[in-house]
Amino acid sequence: MLDYGLTEEQQMIRDLARKVSLEKVLPKRAEWDETGEFPWEALKAYAAADLCGLYIPEELGGMGQSEFNFCLATEEISRVCGGVGVTFAASALGSVPILLFGTDEQKKKYMPDIAAGKKLAAFGLTEANAGSDAAGMETTAKKDGDYYILNGTKQWITNGGEAETYSVIAISDKSKGPRGASAFILEKGMPGFTFGKKENKMGIRCSATRELVFQDCKVHKSQLLGKEGAGFIVAMKTLDMTRPGIGAQAVGIAQGALDEALKYARERVQFGKPISSIQAIQHILADMATQVEAARALVYACARMVDAGAKDITLPASQAKLFASDVAMKVTIDAIQVLGGYGYMKEYPVEKMARDAKITQIYEGTNQIQRNQIALSLIKELASSKK
Amino acid sequence: MDIIVCIKQVPDTTEVRINPETNTLIREGVPSIVNPFDENAVEAALQLKEKHGGKVTVITMGPPQAAEALKTTIAMGADEVVLVSDRAFAGSDTWATSYTLSQTIKKLGHYDLILCGKQAIDGDTAQVGPGIAEWLNIPQVTFVSKVEINGATAKVERMLEEVNEIVACPLPAVLTVVKQMNEPRLPSLKGMMRAKKAEVKMMNAAQIEGDPKNLGLNGSPTSVVRIFTPKAKGNGEILTGEPAEIVDKLLGKLKERKTI
Ligand SMILES: Cc1cc2nc3c(=O)[nH]c(=O)nc-3n(C[C@H](O)[C@H](O)[C@H](O)COP(=O)(O)OP(=O)(O)OC[C@H]3O[C@@H](n4cnc5c(N)ncnc54)[C@H](O)[C@@H]3O)c2cc1C
Ligand SMILES: Cc1cc2nc3c(=O)[nH]c(=O)nc-3n(C[C@H](O)[C@H](O)[C@H](O)COP(=O)(O)OP(=O)(O)OC[C@H]3O[C@@H](n4cnc5c(N)ncnc54)[C@H](O)[C@@H]3O)c2cc1C
């Protein structure tokens, strides 16, 4: 592994996240994958280890607002289970809107419990008819005195039903187009806010993916995040911040598959020798390791840029998410190949890793959308440098 | 309630190798851990503190590198740690070790309870905990799987081979705990950071005012003469058939061998 110059604290975070994952998640991951049981047990262990507030400032009960430290933990958790990894990371996705746009009051009300791991958060943007094209959303927030009345259904919301705190985007003024959306903080249990069906998924099966249903849900204006009309800005700035986390999840899944493939190749004997001595296998392993390291380097560099206070991280965040998730897909499929028929079986973990990897190419913006974004950023940069 | 936990740093393997010439453990190249039963003792202490308040002090007698083991317990939540270390302690058997620890405990001041692991996984004697109780002249309860504190008494459950025994015992007392007692907590990030900065209090033979005739190799009445791997027993034979038949066969065999 490259030397990334981790501080002593960062090494501690990495080692602790690994230790907790190996002790609390590894023995359960196959069962949770099979049953879809939500991994509360694991989340409680991460909470007890002080790992839930790595991206949250100390004054709000966190461990110091570090994107990099959050990525380190997400990577190590995902290395053992991608489903637990996304559950951990989606709480950040739901919290970042509050951290970026919340008032002091909102932050003090919601962040300490999330930092302590007592509560989870979730982020509701997607709808049945609004995926990549988020602007096509149909959930409305109609102003009524000091309140907004929400109606509509959000779809495929990670941590839906399990989280207590929800950052939700809805249309507050259709006539204003992209400036007509607003972001709100909702709490589980508010009248008019219920949960719809829980999805049965290909991978990350222990994570909860569920509908949020709003029927005349009355939300006080104090729950508005940022200004009225800032909904899409909240969403886009949030995703810029969290895409490196998806990159870290992808790197973790890929590293987990590489670990398994290496170990297996040294043990599996065919033609009278371990298959790790066959050059064809060595080359697969070499490519896997090189790709994982390149993805990690990109994710870490991007996370460090965030921590250094960079204003515009859209381009590197998209690149990190795109590259790492494509690497995760390729490396996990290669790991199955190294394990041969055993890799295809559920007794070994690599088929699950490949199923888990696939989602990283889809959520928080599909990889096609990332490429659109990257190209757009490049063209904009060139145009502005010519001025 | 003030609790003292005695821990030992041991090699991280159940397959300890032995140097046949010196009859001592080969420690080189084997990573060290906190004796697993002692982690249960630390966990029990932390749970009691959470319930009743007070302070958890963890002590160990060992070489300077045993400070690492003590720091592990700070990361779990221990308040203070003490390393009793001196060349004079080298070669201590269970007599000298329990004496040294009991002298240290006397110097530490007030305590309500002393917890030890049931035994150390390297020496497996299970004698140090009871030894400490004897030196301090306080009650001891071994193989503890549950404890409840009511004022100045402890209600303690002992896990014996066939039955569990519940006993009441006045405090202060020494309890040695089994692994069924609890699941030791993992360290936390804040705990690890505290551990990094934490000061390990050091005490030597002079500071504990140890009587030299009970310290180290010279103060140890026992010595290890030889360690060997016992020969594996031969394969047993399983007799089958109706009970009456089996008894006949068994009697025949025993008579054949002149056992009866
Ligand atoms: C398990 C899971 C968890 C999720 N969690 C959350 C969550 O917590 N919160 C949340 O808000 N959402 C969540 N989502 C939704 C996720 O972000 C969307 O699925 C994603 O944005 C893609 O939208 P879509 O599925 O509707 O695909 P579509 O937008 O219908 O896309 C279909 C295909 O068309 C391509 N495509 C679409 N538009 C373009 C274009 N302009 N250029 C090129 N190609 C294009 C896409 O790349 C894709 O290949 C989750 C989804 C899943 C599956
Ligand atoms: C779902 C399923 C159904 C099956 N059905 C049948 C069936 O009906 N009948 C039957 O007989 N078998 C069947 N098989 C077995 C299948 O044919 C074997 O899995 C396959 O031949 C590979 O063997 P292996 O899995 O032991 O992998 P291994 O031989 O252990 O290979 C592991 C890895 O090493 C590579 N490798 C091994 N040797 C070399 C080499 N010399 N040079 C380069 N690379 C090498 C392989 O390509 C692979 O990537 C089935 C397998 C599965 C998974």
Coordinates of N, CA, C and O and ligand atoms in Angstrom, one line a residue, chain A residues 93 123-127 130-133 155-158 201 204 209 359 362-369 372, ligand 1:
Chain A
L93 N -24.8 11.5 4.7 CA -25.5 12.1 3.5 C -26.7 12.9 4.1 O -27.0 13.9 3.6
F123 N -31.3 11.0 3.5 CA -31.4 12.1 2.6 C -32.5 11.7 1.5 O -32.3 10.7 0.9
G124 N -33.5 12.5 1.3 CA -34.6 12.2 0.4 C -34.6 13.1 -0.8 O -35.1 14.2 -0.7
L125 N -34.1 12.7 -1.9 CA -34.2 13.5 -3.1 C -34.9 12.7 -4.2 O -35.9 13.2 -4.8
T126 N -34.6 11.4 -4.4 CA -35.1 10.7 -5.6 C -36.6 10.3 -5.4 O -37.1 10.1 -4.4
E127 N -37.2 10.3 -6.6 CA -38.6 9.9 -6.7 C -38.8 8.9 -7.8 O -37.9 8.8 -8.7
A130 N -38.2 10.8 -10.9 CA -37.1 11.8 -10.8 C -35.9 11.1 -10.2 O -35.7 11.1 -9.0
G131 N -35.1 10.5 -11.1 CA -33.8 9.9 -10.7 C -32.7 10.8 -11.0 O -32.4 11.8 -10.3
S132 N -32.1 10.6 -12.2 CA -31.0 11.4 -12.6 C -31.5 12.9 -12.8 O -30.8 13.8 -12.6
D133 N -32.7 12.9 -13.3 CA -33.4 14.2 -13.5 C -34.1 14.7 -12.3 O -35.3 14.7 -12.2
Q155 N -38.5 8.0 -3.1 CA -38.3 6.5 -3.4 C -36.8 6.2 -3.2 O -35.9 7.0 -3.4
W156 N -36.6 4.9 -2.7 CA -35.3 4.4 -2.5 C -34.4 5.2 -1.6 O -33.2 5.5 -1.9
I157 N -34.9 5.5 -0.4 CA -34.2 6.4 0.5 C -33.4 5.4 1.5 O -34.1 4.7 2.3
T158 N -32.1 5.5 1.4 CA -31.3 4.7 2.3 C -31.5 5.1 3.7 O -31.5 6.3 4.0
K201 N -33.3 -6.0 -2.6 CA -32.2 -5.6 -3.5 C -31.2 -6.7 -3.9 O -31.1 -7.7 -3.3
I204 N -26.0 -4.8 -1.2 CA -26.1 -4.0 0.0 C -27.4 -4.3 0.7 O -28.2 -3.4 1.1
T209 N -33.7 0.4 2.2 CA -34.0 1.3 1.1 C -35.5 1.4 1.0 O -36.2 0.4 0.8
I359 N -23.9 -1.1 -6.9 CA -24.7 0.1 -6.5 C -23.9 1.3 -6.6 O -24.4 2.4 -6.8
I362 N -24.3 3.5 -9.4 CA -25.6 4.0 -9.6 C -26.0 5.1 -8.7 O -26.4 6.2 -9.2
Y363 N -25.8 4.9 -7.4 CA -26.4 6.0 -6.5 C -25.5 7.2 -6.3 O -24.4 7.2 -6.7
E364 N -26.1 8.2 -5.8 CA -25.5 9.6 -5.6 C -25.0 10.1 -7.0 O -24.0 10.7 -7.2
G365 N -25.8 9.8 -8.0 CA -25.6 10.2 -9.4 C -24.9 9.0 -10.1 O -23.9 8.5 -9.7
T366 N -25.6 8.5 -11.2 CA -25.0 7.4 -11.9 C -23.7 7.8 -12.5 O -23.4 9.0 -12.6
N367 N -22.9 6.8 -13.0 CA -21.6 7.2 -13.5 C -21.7 7.9 -14.8 O -20.8 8.7 -15.2
Q368 N -22.8 7.7 -15.5 CA -23.0 8.6 -16.7 C -23.2 10.0 -16.3 O -22.6 10.9 -16.9
I369 N -24.0 10.2 -15.2 CA -24.2 11.6 -14.7 C -22.8 12.2 -14.3 O -22.6 13.4 -14.5
N372 N -21.0 13.3 -17.3 CA -21.6 14.6 -17.8 C -21.0 15.7 -16.9 O -20.6 16.8 -17.5
Ligands
LIG1 C1 -30.0 1.0 -3.2 C2 -30.3 2.5 -3.6 C3 -30.2 3.4 -2.6 C4 -30.5 4.7 -2.9 N1 -30.4 5.7 -1.9 C5 -30.9 6.9 -2.1 C6 -31.0 7.9 -1.1 O1 -30.6 7.6 0.1 N2 -31.5 9.1 -1.4 C7 -31.9 9.5 -2.6 O2 -32.3 10.6 -2.8 N3 -31.8 8.6 -3.6 C8 -31.3 7.3 -3.4 N4 -31.2 6.4 -4.5 C9 -31.6 6.8 -5.8 C10 -30.4 7.0 -6.7 O3 -29.6 8.1 -6.4 C11 -30.9 6.9 -8.2 O4 -31.2 5.6 -8.4 C12 -29.9 7.5 -9.2 O5 -29.8 8.8 -9.1 C13 -30.3 7.1 -10.6 O6 -31.7 7.4 -10.8 P1 -32.6 6.3 -11.5 O7 -32.4 5.1 -10.8 O8 -34.0 6.8 -11.5 O9 -32.1 6.1 -13.0 P2 -32.4 6.9 -14.3 O10 -32.2 8.4 -14.0 O11 -33.8 6.5 -14.8 O12 -31.3 6.4 -15.3 C14 -31.4 5.2 -16.1 C15 -30.2 5.1 -16.9 O13 -30.1 6.3 -17.8 C16 -28.9 7.0 -17.7 N5 -29.2 8.4 -17.8 C17 -30.2 9.1 -17.3 N6 -30.0 10.4 -17.6 C18 -28.9 10.5 -18.3 C19 -28.2 11.6 -19.0 N7 -28.6 12.8 -18.9 N8 -27.0 11.3 -19.6 C20 -26.6 10.0 -19.7 N9 -27.2 9.0 -19.1 C21 -28.3 9.2 -18.5 C22 -28.4 6.6 -16.3 O14 -27.0 6.8 -16.1 C23 -28.9 5.2 -16.2 O15 -27.9 4.3 -16.7 C24 -30.9 5.1 -4.2 C25 -30.9 4.1 -5.2 C26 -30.7 2.8 -4.9 C27 -30.8 1.8 -6.0

